[in-house]
Each structure stands twice: as structure tokens, then as C-alpha cells.
Short mmCIF file of C-alpha atoms in Angstrom, two decimals:
data_model
loop_
_atom_site.label_atom_id
_atom_site.label_comp_id
_atom_site.label_asym_id
_atom_site.label_seq_id
_atom_site.Cartn_x
_atom_site.Cartn_y
_atom_site.Cartn_z
CA MET A 223 24.05 20.99 9.32
CA SER A 224 27.26 21.05 11.36
CA ASP A 225 25.43 22.14 14.50
CA GLN A 226 23.08 19.17 14.11
CA ARG A 227 25.74 16.45 14.19
CA ALA A 228 26.03 16.36 17.98
CA VAL A 229 22.26 15.94 18.29
CA SER A 230 20.73 12.49 18.70
CA PRO A 231 19.14 11.24 15.48
CA HIS A 232 15.42 11.98 15.55
CA VAL A 233 13.21 11.08 12.60
CA LEU A 234 9.75 12.54 12.13
CA ILE A 235 7.53 10.31 9.96
CA PHE A 236 4.46 11.88 8.34
CA PRO A 237 2.32 9.33 6.46
CA LEU A 238 -0.60 9.98 4.15
CA PRO A 239 -3.49 9.42 6.61
CA LEU A 240 -4.94 6.31 4.99
CA GLN A 241 -4.85 2.67 6.08
CA GLY A 242 -2.17 1.44 3.67
CA PRO A 243 0.43 4.20 4.13
CA VAL A 244 -0.05 4.31 7.93
CA ASN A 245 0.30 0.53 8.25
CA CYS A 246 3.41 0.48 6.10
CA MET A 247 5.11 3.48 7.71
CA LEU A 248 4.43 2.20 11.24
CA LYS A 249 6.37 -0.93 10.35
CA LEU A 250 9.26 1.19 9.11
CA ALA A 251 9.03 3.27 12.30
CA GLU A 252 9.34 0.15 14.43
CA LEU A 253 12.34 -1.04 12.42
CA LEU A 254 14.03 2.33 12.97
CA CYS A 255 13.30 2.06 16.71
CA LEU A 256 14.95 -1.36 16.73
CA GLY A 257 17.91 0.38 15.07
CA GLN A 258 18.15 2.76 18.06
CA ILE A 259 16.77 5.80 16.28
CA GLN A 260 14.27 8.11 17.94
CA VAL A 261 11.00 8.29 15.99
CA THR A 262 8.05 10.67 16.16
CA PHE A 263 5.10 9.37 14.15
CA LEU A 264 2.72 12.14 13.09
CA ASN A 265 -0.83 10.89 12.60
CA THR A 266 -3.99 12.86 12.00
CA LEU A 267 -6.38 12.92 14.94
CA HIS A 268 -8.84 10.83 12.94
CA ILE A 269 -6.33 8.07 12.22
CA GLN A 270 -5.04 8.06 15.79
CA GLU A 271 -8.58 7.69 17.13
CA ARG A 272 -9.24 4.80 14.74
CA LEU A 273 -6.02 3.08 15.83
CA ARG A 274 -7.00 3.60 19.47
CA ASN A 275 -10.46 2.13 18.94
CA CYS A 276 -9.51 -0.81 16.70
CA THR A 277 -6.08 -1.94 17.89
CA GLY A 278 -3.69 -1.99 20.80
CA ALA A 279 -1.10 -0.03 18.80
CA GLU A 280 -0.75 2.83 21.30
CA VAL A 281 -0.05 0.41 24.15
CA TYR A 282 2.18 -1.78 21.96
CA PHE A 283 4.49 1.05 20.96
CA LYS A 284 5.04 2.06 24.57
CA ARG A 285 7.61 -0.76 24.66
CA TYR A 286 9.88 1.59 22.70
CA SER A 287 11.20 4.46 24.78
CA ASN A 288 12.45 6.05 21.55
CA PHE A 289 9.01 6.17 19.92
CA ARG A 290 6.13 8.59 20.31
CA PHE A 291 2.90 9.40 18.49
CA ASP A 292 1.96 12.99 17.82
CA THR A 293 -1.10 14.31 16.03
CA VAL A 294 -2.43 17.07 13.83
CA PRO A 295 -6.03 17.63 12.66
CA ASP A 296 -6.83 16.78 9.04
CA GLY A 297 -9.49 19.49 8.92
CA LEU A 298 -12.30 17.24 7.69
CA PRO A 299 -15.56 16.72 9.59
CA GLU A 300 -15.67 13.43 11.45
CA GLU A 301 -18.53 12.13 9.33
CA ASN A 302 -16.47 12.41 6.12
CA PRO A 303 -15.97 8.77 5.00
CA ARG A 304 -12.38 9.36 3.81
CA THR A 305 -12.84 6.79 1.05
CA ALA A 306 -11.09 6.84 -2.32
CA ASP A 307 -13.39 9.44 -3.85
CA GLU A 308 -12.64 11.81 -0.94
CA ILE A 309 -8.85 11.76 -1.22
CA TRP A 310 -8.63 15.08 -3.08
CA ASN A 311 -10.66 16.78 -0.35
CA LEU A 312 -8.42 15.15 2.26
CA LEU A 313 -5.25 16.46 0.59
CA GLN A 314 -6.67 19.98 0.26
CA SER A 315 -7.73 19.97 3.89
CA ILE A 316 -4.32 18.74 5.06
CA ASP A 317 -2.64 21.55 3.12
CA ALA A 318 -4.90 24.15 4.71
CA VAL A 319 -5.07 22.84 8.27
CA ALA A 320 -2.34 20.29 9.09
CA VAL A 321 0.63 21.69 7.18
CA PRO A 322 0.87 25.04 9.05
CA ILE A 323 0.83 23.14 12.37
CA PHE A 324 3.45 20.69 11.11
CA ARG A 325 5.66 23.55 9.91
CA CYS A 326 5.45 25.23 13.30
CA MET A 327 6.28 21.97 15.10
CA VAL A 328 9.57 21.46 13.24
CA THR A 329 10.69 25.07 12.67
CA SER A 330 10.00 26.87 15.93
CA GLY A 331 8.05 24.41 18.06
CA VAL A 332 8.69 21.31 20.10
CA TYR A 333 10.80 19.65 17.37
CA GLY A 334 12.45 22.79 16.00
CA PRO A 335 16.22 23.38 15.73
CA GLY A 336 16.30 25.34 18.99
CA SER A 337 14.36 22.75 20.99
CA GLU A 338 15.70 20.05 23.32
CA ASN A 339 14.61 17.38 20.86
CA PRO A 340 15.10 18.69 17.31
CA VAL A 341 14.15 16.68 14.26
CA THR A 342 17.23 15.62 12.31
CA CYS A 343 15.47 13.89 9.39
CA ILE A 344 11.97 13.95 7.87
CA ILE A 345 10.39 10.92 6.22
CA ALA A 346 7.21 11.93 4.40
CA ASP A 347 4.80 10.38 1.96
CA GLY A 348 5.83 11.22 -1.59
CA ILE A 349 2.54 13.01 -2.25
CA PHE A 350 3.41 15.57 0.46
CA THR A 351 5.18 18.07 -1.77
CA PHE A 352 5.23 20.63 1.05
CA ALA A 353 7.79 18.52 2.92
CA ALA A 354 10.68 19.58 0.68
CA GLY A 355 10.29 23.26 1.53
CA ILE A 356 9.90 22.61 5.25
CA ALA A 357 12.94 20.31 5.39
CA GLY A 358 14.88 23.01 3.57
CA GLU A 359 13.82 25.64 6.10
CA ILE A 360 15.37 23.71 8.97
CA GLY A 361 18.27 22.25 6.98
CA VAL A 362 17.58 18.56 7.56
CA PRO A 363 17.50 15.69 5.07
CA LEU A 364 14.17 14.70 3.55
CA LEU A 365 13.44 11.12 2.57
CA TYR A 366 10.30 10.50 0.54
CA PHE A 367 8.60 7.18 1.18
CA ASP A 368 6.09 6.39 -1.55
CA THR A 369 4.16 3.48 -0.12
CA ILE A 370 2.72 2.59 -3.53
CA SER A 371 4.75 0.24 -5.74
CA PRO A 372 7.86 1.53 -7.51
CA CYS A 373 6.42 0.28 -10.81
CA GLY A 374 3.29 2.31 -10.03
CA LEU A 375 5.26 5.41 -9.05
CA TRP A 376 7.35 5.11 -12.20
CA THR A 377 4.19 5.58 -14.30
CA TYR A 378 3.58 8.80 -12.34
CA LEU A 379 7.10 9.99 -13.07
CA CYS A 380 6.71 9.16 -16.78
CA LEU A 381 3.68 11.48 -17.11
CA PRO A 382 5.65 14.52 -18.39
CA LYS A 383 7.39 12.32 -20.98
CA LEU A 384 4.06 10.85 -22.12
CA ILE A 385 2.57 14.33 -22.49
CA GLU A 386 5.61 15.53 -24.44
CA ALA A 387 5.50 12.46 -26.72
CA GLY A 388 1.79 12.92 -27.39
CA GLU A 389 0.84 9.61 -25.80
CA PHE A 390 -1.27 11.39 -23.21
CA PRO A 391 -4.07 12.40 -23.37
CA PHE A 392 -5.11 9.30 -25.33
CA LYS A 393 -6.10 10.12 -28.90
CA ASP A 394 -8.73 7.37 -29.12
CA ASP A 395 -10.55 4.78 -27.02
CA ASN A 396 -8.16 1.88 -27.67
CA LEU A 397 -7.06 0.98 -24.15
CA ASP A 398 -4.95 -1.93 -25.43
CA GLU A 399 -2.49 0.39 -27.17
CA ILE A 400 1.04 -0.27 -25.86
CA ILE A 401 2.75 2.65 -24.09
CA ARG A 402 6.08 3.45 -25.75
CA ASN A 403 7.57 6.24 -23.62
CA ALA A 404 7.86 4.57 -20.22
CA PRO A 405 11.49 3.40 -20.00
CA GLY A 406 11.87 -0.03 -18.44
CA MET A 407 8.25 -0.90 -19.25
CA GLU A 408 8.57 -1.38 -23.00
CA GLY A 409 6.16 -3.98 -24.31
CA ILE A 410 4.50 -4.40 -20.90
CA ILE A 411 2.21 -1.48 -20.13
CA ARG A 412 -0.90 -0.76 -22.17
CA ARG A 413 -3.05 2.31 -21.75
CA ARG A 414 -5.45 0.32 -19.55
CA ASP A 415 -2.55 -0.62 -17.25
CA LEU A 416 -1.71 2.98 -16.40
CA PRO A 417 -3.14 4.44 -13.17
CA SER A 418 -6.81 5.35 -13.43
CA PHE A 419 -6.09 9.11 -13.46
CA TYR A 420 -4.72 8.70 -16.99
CA ARG A 421 -8.27 8.10 -18.23
CA THR A 422 -9.04 11.76 -18.66
CA ASN A 423 -8.67 13.97 -21.71
CA ASP A 424 -7.90 17.04 -19.61
CA VAL A 425 -4.24 17.77 -18.86
CA ASN A 426 -5.45 20.42 -16.42
CA HIS A 427 -7.48 17.94 -14.40
CA VAL A 428 -6.75 18.43 -10.70
CA THR A 429 -5.28 14.93 -10.28
CA ILE A 430 -3.00 15.29 -13.31
CA GLN A 431 -1.71 18.59 -11.95
CA LEU A 432 -1.15 17.03 -8.54
CA VAL A 433 0.90 14.21 -10.10
CA LEU A 434 2.95 16.68 -12.15
CA LYS A 435 3.67 18.63 -8.96
CA GLU A 436 4.75 15.44 -7.21
CA ASP A 437 6.99 14.59 -10.18
CA LYS A 438 8.85 17.88 -9.67
CA HIS A 439 9.27 17.41 -5.92
CA ILE A 440 10.33 13.75 -5.71
CA PRO A 441 13.85 14.52 -7.05
CA LEU A 442 14.30 17.17 -4.32
CA ALA A 443 14.53 14.48 -1.64
CA GLN A 444 17.90 13.21 -0.46
CA GLY A 445 16.67 9.64 -0.73
CA LEU A 446 13.69 7.49 -1.72
CA ILE A 447 12.42 4.63 0.44
CA PHE A 448 10.44 1.81 -1.16
CA ASN A 449 8.53 -1.10 0.27
CA THR A 450 9.87 -3.60 -2.26
CA PHE A 451 12.85 -5.86 -2.84
CA GLU A 452 15.52 -5.87 -5.51
CA GLU A 453 14.68 -9.30 -6.89
CA LEU A 454 11.09 -8.23 -7.62
CA GLU A 455 11.58 -4.80 -9.20
CA ALA A 456 15.24 -4.46 -10.20
CA PRO A 457 14.51 -2.95 -13.67
CA ILE A 458 12.26 -0.24 -12.19
CA LEU A 459 14.60 0.49 -9.28
CA SER A 460 17.41 1.04 -11.77
CA GLN A 461 15.22 3.60 -13.57
CA MET A 462 14.52 5.30 -10.24
CA LEU A 463 18.24 5.92 -9.82
CA ASN A 464 17.90 8.47 -12.63
CA VAL A 465 15.47 10.41 -10.40
CA CYS A 466 17.36 10.02 -7.12
CA PRO A 467 20.75 8.33 -6.72
CA ASN A 468 19.97 7.27 -3.16
CA ILE A 469 17.42 4.42 -3.14
CA TYR A 470 16.50 2.27 -0.14
CA ALA A 471 14.48 -0.84 -1.09
CA VAL A 472 13.68 -2.25 2.37
CA GLY A 473 10.61 -4.43 1.81
CA PRO A 474 8.51 -6.39 2.18
CA LEU A 475 8.35 -4.39 5.41
CA HIS A 476 5.89 -6.65 7.26
CA ALA A 477 8.19 -9.63 6.69
CA HIS A 478 11.30 -7.56 7.42
CA LEU A 479 9.89 -6.53 10.79
CA LYS A 480 9.25 -10.17 11.71
CA THR A 481 12.85 -11.01 10.83
CA ARG A 482 14.33 -8.24 12.97
CA LEU A 483 12.01 -8.90 15.91
CA ALA A 484 12.86 -12.60 15.80
CA ALA A 485 16.54 -11.66 16.02
CA GLU A 486 15.75 -9.54 19.09
CA THR A 487 13.65 -12.16 20.89
CA GLY A 488 15.61 -15.25 19.87
CA PRO A 489 14.78 -18.12 17.49
CA GLU A 490 12.56 -19.97 19.96
CA ALA A 491 10.28 -17.03 20.78
CA GLN A 492 7.37 -15.99 18.58
CA PRO A 493 7.63 -12.19 18.19
CA THR A 494 4.50 -10.23 19.01
CA ILE A 495 3.50 -7.72 16.34
CA THR A 496 0.64 -5.28 16.67
CA SER A 497 -2.11 -4.77 14.15
CA ASN A 498 -2.03 -1.31 12.59
CA SER A 499 -5.55 -1.59 11.24
CA ILE A 500 -7.99 1.31 11.40
CA TRP A 501 -10.80 -1.24 11.04
CA ARG A 502 -11.72 -3.67 13.79
CA GLU A 503 -10.59 -7.14 12.78
CA ASP A 504 -12.90 -10.15 13.06
CA SER A 505 -10.68 -13.07 14.01
CA SER A 506 -13.55 -15.56 13.89
CA CYS A 507 -12.58 -16.16 10.26
CA ILE A 508 -9.38 -17.87 11.44
CA SER A 509 -11.41 -20.46 13.31
CA TRP A 510 -13.47 -21.03 10.16
CA LEU A 511 -10.30 -21.40 8.06
CA ASP A 512 -9.02 -23.98 10.54
CA THR A 513 -11.85 -26.28 9.45
CA GLN A 514 -11.15 -25.98 5.70
CA PRO A 515 -8.89 -28.21 3.55
CA SER A 516 -5.43 -27.04 2.54
CA LYS A 517 -5.34 -24.41 -0.24
CA SER A 518 -9.08 -24.76 -0.84
CA VAL A 519 -10.23 -21.21 0.03
CA ILE A 520 -10.04 -18.07 -2.07
CA TYR A 521 -9.74 -14.92 0.04
CA VAL A 522 -11.59 -11.85 -1.30
CA SER A 523 -10.92 -8.25 -0.25
CA ILE A 524 -11.02 -4.89 -2.03
CA GLY A 525 -9.04 -3.11 0.67
CA SER A 526 -9.73 -0.11 2.87
CA LEU A 527 -10.66 2.55 0.27
CA ALA A 528 -12.32 1.02 -2.79
CA VAL A 529 -16.07 1.39 -3.25
CA ILE A 530 -18.14 -0.85 -5.52
CA THR A 531 -21.69 -0.74 -6.83
CA LYS A 532 -24.49 -3.09 -5.85
CA ASP A 533 -24.37 -4.63 -9.34
CA GLN A 534 -20.63 -5.31 -9.02
CA LEU A 535 -21.20 -6.88 -5.62
CA PHE A 536 -23.71 -9.34 -7.03
CA GLU A 537 -21.59 -10.17 -10.08
CA ILE A 538 -18.65 -11.05 -7.83
CA TRP A 539 -20.96 -12.95 -5.47
CA HIS A 540 -22.49 -15.02 -8.29
CA GLY A 541 -19.02 -15.74 -9.67
CA LEU A 542 -17.77 -16.89 -6.27
CA VAL A 543 -20.73 -19.18 -5.64
CA ASN A 544 -20.84 -20.53 -9.21
CA SER A 545 -17.13 -21.39 -9.09
CA GLY A 546 -17.81 -24.00 -6.43
CA SER A 547 -14.80 -22.78 -4.47
CA ARG A 548 -14.77 -22.11 -0.75
CA PHE A 549 -14.34 -18.40 -0.07
CA LEU A 550 -13.59 -15.96 2.74
CA TRP A 551 -14.91 -12.51 1.84
CA VAL A 552 -14.17 -9.17 3.52
CA ARG A 553 -17.05 -6.74 3.02
CA ARG A 554 -16.04 -3.48 4.65
CA PRO A 555 -18.86 -1.27 6.02
CA GLY A 556 -19.68 1.44 3.49
CA SER A 557 -17.84 -0.28 0.64
CA VAL A 558 -20.98 -0.95 -1.46
CA THR A 559 -23.04 1.90 -2.88
CA GLY A 560 -26.76 1.51 -3.50
CA LEU A 561 -27.16 -1.49 -1.22
CA ASP A 562 -29.90 -1.38 1.39
CA SER A 563 -28.89 -4.11 3.80
CA GLU A 564 -32.21 -3.83 5.61
CA THR A 565 -34.46 -4.57 2.64
CA GLU A 566 -32.18 -6.00 -0.05
CA GLU A 567 -33.34 -9.40 -1.18
CA ILE A 568 -30.49 -11.86 -1.60
CA PRO A 569 -31.06 -14.53 -4.29
CA SER A 570 -31.54 -17.91 -2.64
CA GLU A 571 -28.69 -19.54 -4.59
CA LEU A 572 -26.26 -16.95 -3.17
CA SER A 573 -27.49 -17.40 0.39
CA ARG A 574 -27.31 -21.17 0.06
CA GLY A 575 -23.87 -21.20 -1.62
CA THR A 576 -22.44 -18.83 0.99
CA LYS A 577 -23.81 -20.88 3.86
CA GLU A 578 -22.31 -24.05 2.37
CA ARG A 579 -18.88 -22.81 1.29
CA GLY A 580 -18.40 -19.19 2.32
CA TYR A 581 -17.67 -16.93 5.25
CA ILE A 582 -18.14 -13.14 5.27
CA VAL A 583 -16.56 -10.68 7.72
CA THR A 584 -16.43 -6.89 7.87
CA TRP A 585 -12.62 -6.88 8.24
CA ALA A 586 -9.97 -9.57 8.66
CA PRO A 587 -6.45 -9.91 10.07
CA GLN A 588 -5.15 -10.10 6.52
CA ASP A 589 -1.54 -11.06 7.16
CA GLU A 590 -2.69 -13.98 9.30
CA VAL A 591 -5.35 -14.96 6.76
CA LEU A 592 -2.92 -15.03 3.84
CA GLY A 593 -0.49 -17.09 5.90
CA HIS A 594 -3.15 -19.69 6.70
CA PRO A 595 -2.66 -23.07 4.97
CA ALA A 596 -6.33 -23.18 3.92
CA ILE A 597 -5.91 -20.15 1.62
CA GLY A 598 -5.13 -21.08 -1.97
CA GLY A 599 -5.61 -17.73 -3.71
CA PHE A 600 -6.48 -14.06 -3.26
CA LEU A 601 -9.01 -12.01 -5.23
CA THR A 602 -7.56 -8.59 -4.52
CA HIS A 603 -7.84 -4.91 -5.44
CA SER A 604 -4.05 -5.03 -5.98
CA GLY A 605 -3.11 -2.52 -3.30
CA TRP A 606 0.64 -2.66 -2.77
CA ASN A 607 0.55 -3.88 0.85
CA SER A 608 -1.90 -6.63 -0.13
CA THR A 609 0.21 -7.61 -3.13
CA LEU A 610 3.38 -7.92 -1.05
CA GLU A 611 1.60 -9.84 1.71
CA SER A 612 0.32 -12.28 -0.89
CA ILE A 613 3.78 -12.62 -2.44
CA VAL A 614 5.44 -13.36 0.91
CA GLU A 615 2.90 -16.09 1.69
CA GLY A 616 3.14 -17.63 -1.77
CA LYS A 617 -0.52 -17.07 -2.62
CA PRO A 618 -1.49 -16.51 -6.30
CA MET A 619 -3.79 -13.59 -7.11
CA ILE A 620 -6.76 -12.58 -9.19
CA CYS A 621 -6.36 -8.83 -9.58
CA TRP A 622 -9.33 -6.47 -9.81
CA PRO A 623 -7.71 -3.02 -9.44
CA TYR A 624 -9.50 0.13 -8.40
CA PHE A 625 -7.18 3.16 -8.60
CA VAL A 626 -3.73 4.73 -7.92
CA ASP A 627 -0.98 2.14 -8.60
CA GLN A 628 -3.35 -0.82 -8.63
CA GLN A 629 -3.79 -0.95 -12.42
CA VAL A 630 -0.01 -1.16 -12.79
CA ASN A 631 0.39 -3.74 -10.01
CA SER A 632 -2.24 -6.02 -11.53
CA ARG A 633 -0.47 -5.96 -14.91
CA TYR A 634 2.85 -6.84 -13.30
CA VAL A 635 1.27 -9.67 -11.28
CA GLY A 636 -0.18 -11.23 -14.41
CA GLU A 637 2.27 -10.35 -17.18
CA VAL A 638 5.70 -9.87 -15.55
CA TRP A 639 5.79 -11.84 -12.30
CA LYS A 640 3.35 -14.54 -13.51
CA LEU A 641 1.75 -14.74 -10.06
CA GLY A 642 -1.88 -14.69 -11.10
CA LEU A 643 -4.54 -13.25 -13.39
CA ASP A 644 -5.46 -9.67 -14.26
CA MET A 645 -9.22 -9.04 -14.24
CA LYS A 646 -9.15 -5.26 -14.68
CA ASP A 647 -11.94 -3.39 -16.42
CA THR A 648 -14.47 -6.19 -16.12
CA CYS A 649 -16.88 -7.33 -13.45
CA ASP A 650 -18.90 -10.17 -14.90
CA ARG A 651 -19.97 -13.32 -13.05
CA VAL A 652 -18.85 -15.55 -15.92
CA VAL A 653 -15.36 -14.02 -15.92
CA VAL A 654 -15.13 -14.17 -12.11
CA GLU A 655 -16.12 -17.84 -12.09
CA LYS A 656 -13.72 -18.67 -14.96
CA MET A 657 -10.74 -16.99 -13.30
CA ILE A 658 -11.39 -18.56 -9.90
CA ARG A 659 -11.56 -22.01 -11.51
CA GLU A 660 -8.35 -21.27 -13.41
CA LEU A 661 -6.50 -20.09 -10.29
CA MET A 662 -7.86 -22.69 -7.88
CA GLU A 663 -8.17 -25.69 -10.22
CA SER A 664 -6.87 -25.92 -13.79
CA ARG A 665 -3.65 -23.89 -13.32
CA LYS A 666 -3.41 -24.23 -9.56
CA ASN A 667 -0.08 -26.08 -9.45
CA GLU A 668 1.51 -23.77 -12.02
CA PHE A 669 0.60 -20.65 -10.07
CA LEU A 670 1.49 -22.13 -6.67
CA GLU A 671 4.91 -23.21 -7.91
CA ARG A 672 5.69 -19.75 -9.26
CA ALA A 673 4.30 -18.07 -6.12
CA ASP A 674 6.44 -20.32 -3.93
CA GLU A 675 9.57 -19.33 -5.87
CA MET A 676 8.83 -15.63 -5.41
CA ALA A 677 7.99 -16.09 -1.72
CA LYS A 678 11.43 -17.61 -1.16
CA LEU A 679 13.08 -14.63 -2.84
CA ALA A 680 11.02 -12.21 -0.75
CA LYS A 681 11.95 -13.90 2.50
CA ALA A 682 15.61 -14.15 1.52
CA SER A 683 15.71 -10.40 0.79
CA VAL A 684 14.79 -9.54 4.40
CA SER A 685 17.07 -12.14 5.97
CA GLU A 686 20.60 -11.31 7.08
CA GLY A 687 22.71 -10.92 3.96
CA GLY A 688 19.67 -10.14 1.78
CA SER A 689 19.25 -7.05 -0.38
CA SER A 690 16.52 -5.40 1.70
CA TYR A 691 18.29 -6.26 4.95
CA ALA A 692 21.42 -4.49 3.68
CA ASP A 693 19.44 -1.46 2.47
CA LEU A 694 17.76 -1.07 5.86
CA ASP A 695 21.12 -1.23 7.63
CA ARG A 696 22.39 1.45 5.25
CA LEU A 697 19.31 3.61 5.88
CA ILE A 698 19.75 3.35 9.65
CA ASP A 699 23.45 4.20 9.43
CA ASP A 700 22.81 7.15 7.12
CA ILE A 701 20.21 8.58 9.52
CA LYS A 702 22.40 7.99 12.58
CA PHE A 703 25.54 9.52 11.17
CA MET A 704 23.80 12.12 9.00
CA ASN A 705 25.46 10.74 5.89
CA ILE A 706 22.53 11.84 3.74
CA PRO A 707 23.75 14.90 1.80
CA THR A 708 21.40 17.87 1.68
CA THR A 709 21.26 20.33 -1.18
CA TRP A 710 20.15 23.06 1.18
CA ASN A 711 23.08 23.03 3.67
#
């Protein structure tokens, strides 16, 4: 690495090409740019085209002379929906098509060691196990950034221990059995709270093997970056130190970026932040929220990847209407299977209740929605970005998880952080109505008080002197001065 020290720090960021990771990593990229580090952000062509069509992100980032987008193909046909059930195909295609191009870029191409602008550090999604070998080839530090929750990732990393202890595969159908061999989670996690991939009896299942491969590669990185804050996940972060001694907890990143931009523009100015959405946002919902009473609306969204059935749609819809609560509902195109929007007959009570108290959009500016005073709660799929955005704005949650880390997040929201209710493994109108009434009426003050306490901790963490603020400063310094030790020097 000695020949690299005279070179300007240049980070290449390679996110998993999905809405959540791209959104999160773009915020980190902007923070690094503010820290005077050169950043190349490597998107797939599909993601870049979606950003171009749905946002002003490309124009926005031109304000940073030390930032550039670059692209690689993901290898999938354009008509592929790239929803949750297509992720395995996406990963296989990236390995076959994108990885060879990426390797060429950083070994012998435009960002290679012999180029005018060599990469000095790689930040890659933790699922990209190929990154360790490529970083080793060019002798630069690798930082893995798992954009899921640390508590979720920890259940991935515990998989070998659970297999060894005989806790996985499950020996029966009792999903309420407490997991014993997940250090730091004793008495908290049940079988049903583990990521959805655990619900297989086949250790050789492709997803299980992928997780085991990731488990072996995560410790090869010189550091791990997390979108969380110490006060939220200290017990899990301390466990992570056994995997990698160099941890950077720099979240909540969306709030952290606002803090740093405000410091750049001055206290009187309102910093402008771009949307990183790959779905076109419908801001008409903000005007509707403006007409609603304070904390009277429950916001409903299942995120950018989850897919639900027609029956689940109607159970949620009946529950929302029957609860009597006002609601703002995001219904993403293609998110409901078996629904024929042209001929489907909507029960009159649902149409009437929605007209009276509801508003439905195809996509919403979520950060702005959650920050709106009319929002009193969030019925969420428990994606990590959504969870953190809700925490920062002090909005209690009803959690209906779909996959990946979401089962773990929902358990922590309900059982550990006491920020809401866990509705996993059920989709019944009676339960939906009951939980909305509980969150928005009978336990409203209890949940709002707890959510307000956590929001204050989140905001303090990204303020000067806070834990995440200090970790980001340390990350920037380590990248600038190449203080990250590599095992492949």
C-alpha cells in the first residue's frame, strides 16, 4: 500500500441494486463528499435509468465535483420486475455479468492502480462476497456496508452456530420456540423472529448457502459500516466486534446528512436534499395530510420489494376502514398479485370508507410523510430504512414484515425498543383493526412518549458530539489517511 499513500483518497461504492441499499449508500456517498473524499458510485444501468426518470439525483449530485456515477449492466432483461422473489436471479446475473466488468474497472481499467484516478478504498454491500477478492487483488481496504439492521445481520452470522447446536433446521413446527444460540439475543428471538430464509428444512437451500458464504466473507473486510446508532443497538454492536474490530455506526444516515448539510449551509438555511427513489413520488399526499388533524393518520407502506396477495390486500383494507382511523396508503404498482384493477369489484364499504378517511398513492415521499404532524403511526413492512425514518420522526409502528431482516426488526420494535406492535405471520382484518386502534387510540400516548424518547436519542447521535457523528468523522479520517489496515498488504 505504500505507493498508494500519495494518491488522493478515492472510494468506490457498489450497492446492492435495490431501492433500500441504493438510497442508503447514496446518503453515505454524499456525506463522504462533504468530508472531501472523492466518490465513484457504481449503479446498475437499470437503477441509474430509474433514478434518472424518477428523481433529479443526477443533476443534484453535480454540485459535488468529487462525485461521479458509473454504471454496469445487471444482466437481467428490462422487463424483469426485480421484486423480492427475483433477488436470487439478480445476484446470479450480477455475478455473471457485472462482476467481471467491475473487476476490470478497478484492476486494469479506469480506476486501476496504474490509472490517473485509482481507487484507494472499496465500500460494497455485505452480500457482495466477490468484493473481498477484488480488493485483495489491488491491495486496497474493503469496507462492507450491510444496509440491513445489525440485529438482522447478527442472525445471519449466527447461522453456523445454530446449525452446529442443532437449532436449525427446526425440528418441529413450533415457531414460538426461543432461540438459545444467538449471543446478545437471549430470551428475545423466537424461531418466527428469525429471517424468513430460516423457514426451510434444507441446509443446502440456495439462500442458506448464500448466507453461509456471506458469513465467511464479512470478517475479511477491514471494517463494517452500519446505518444505526449506538444508543439503539449497543448490545448487538458489541457482538459485532467479535467479527470485525473496526465498526462504524454512522446512522441514521438520512438524519445525519441533514445535520452535516445544515452545518454547511448555516442554521438559517433549509438544506436541499435529493430524493433517491427509483419510484416516482406523488407529493399530492402532502397536501391531503395538511388538511388532517395532528397525529390522526396512520401511514401504510410495504416498501419497494414486498408483494402481497389479493386476499391480503383486502384484509388490510377492511382492517384500515373498520378501525375508523384516517389513513394514507402507498400501493406500489405490481405489489399485489392476482388483482385485476380493470374488473375487480371493490366492496362498497371499502370505497366509501376510503373516500371519507383515506388517501391512496402509488409512491410517497416517505421521509416527508413521516415527518408530517398529521401522521400518528406507521403500518410498515419493517425495512431498515423505513424503521429508522420512523424512529427519527418519533412515529410508533405496526410491523408486518416480509423477508430478509424484517422479521428481526419487527421483534425488536415490539419487544426490545417498545416502539410499536409486531403483527408478523398474520393478515386478518380483525387483527389489523385491533392493532390500529391500540396504536392510534388506547395506547397512543404510551407509544408516542416512548417514540419521542428514542427520536431524541437518534437526533443526538448525529449531532456534533454524538456517537454516530464521531464514528463518521473517524471513518472519513481513516479513508483519507489510509489508516484502515489491510491483511493483504
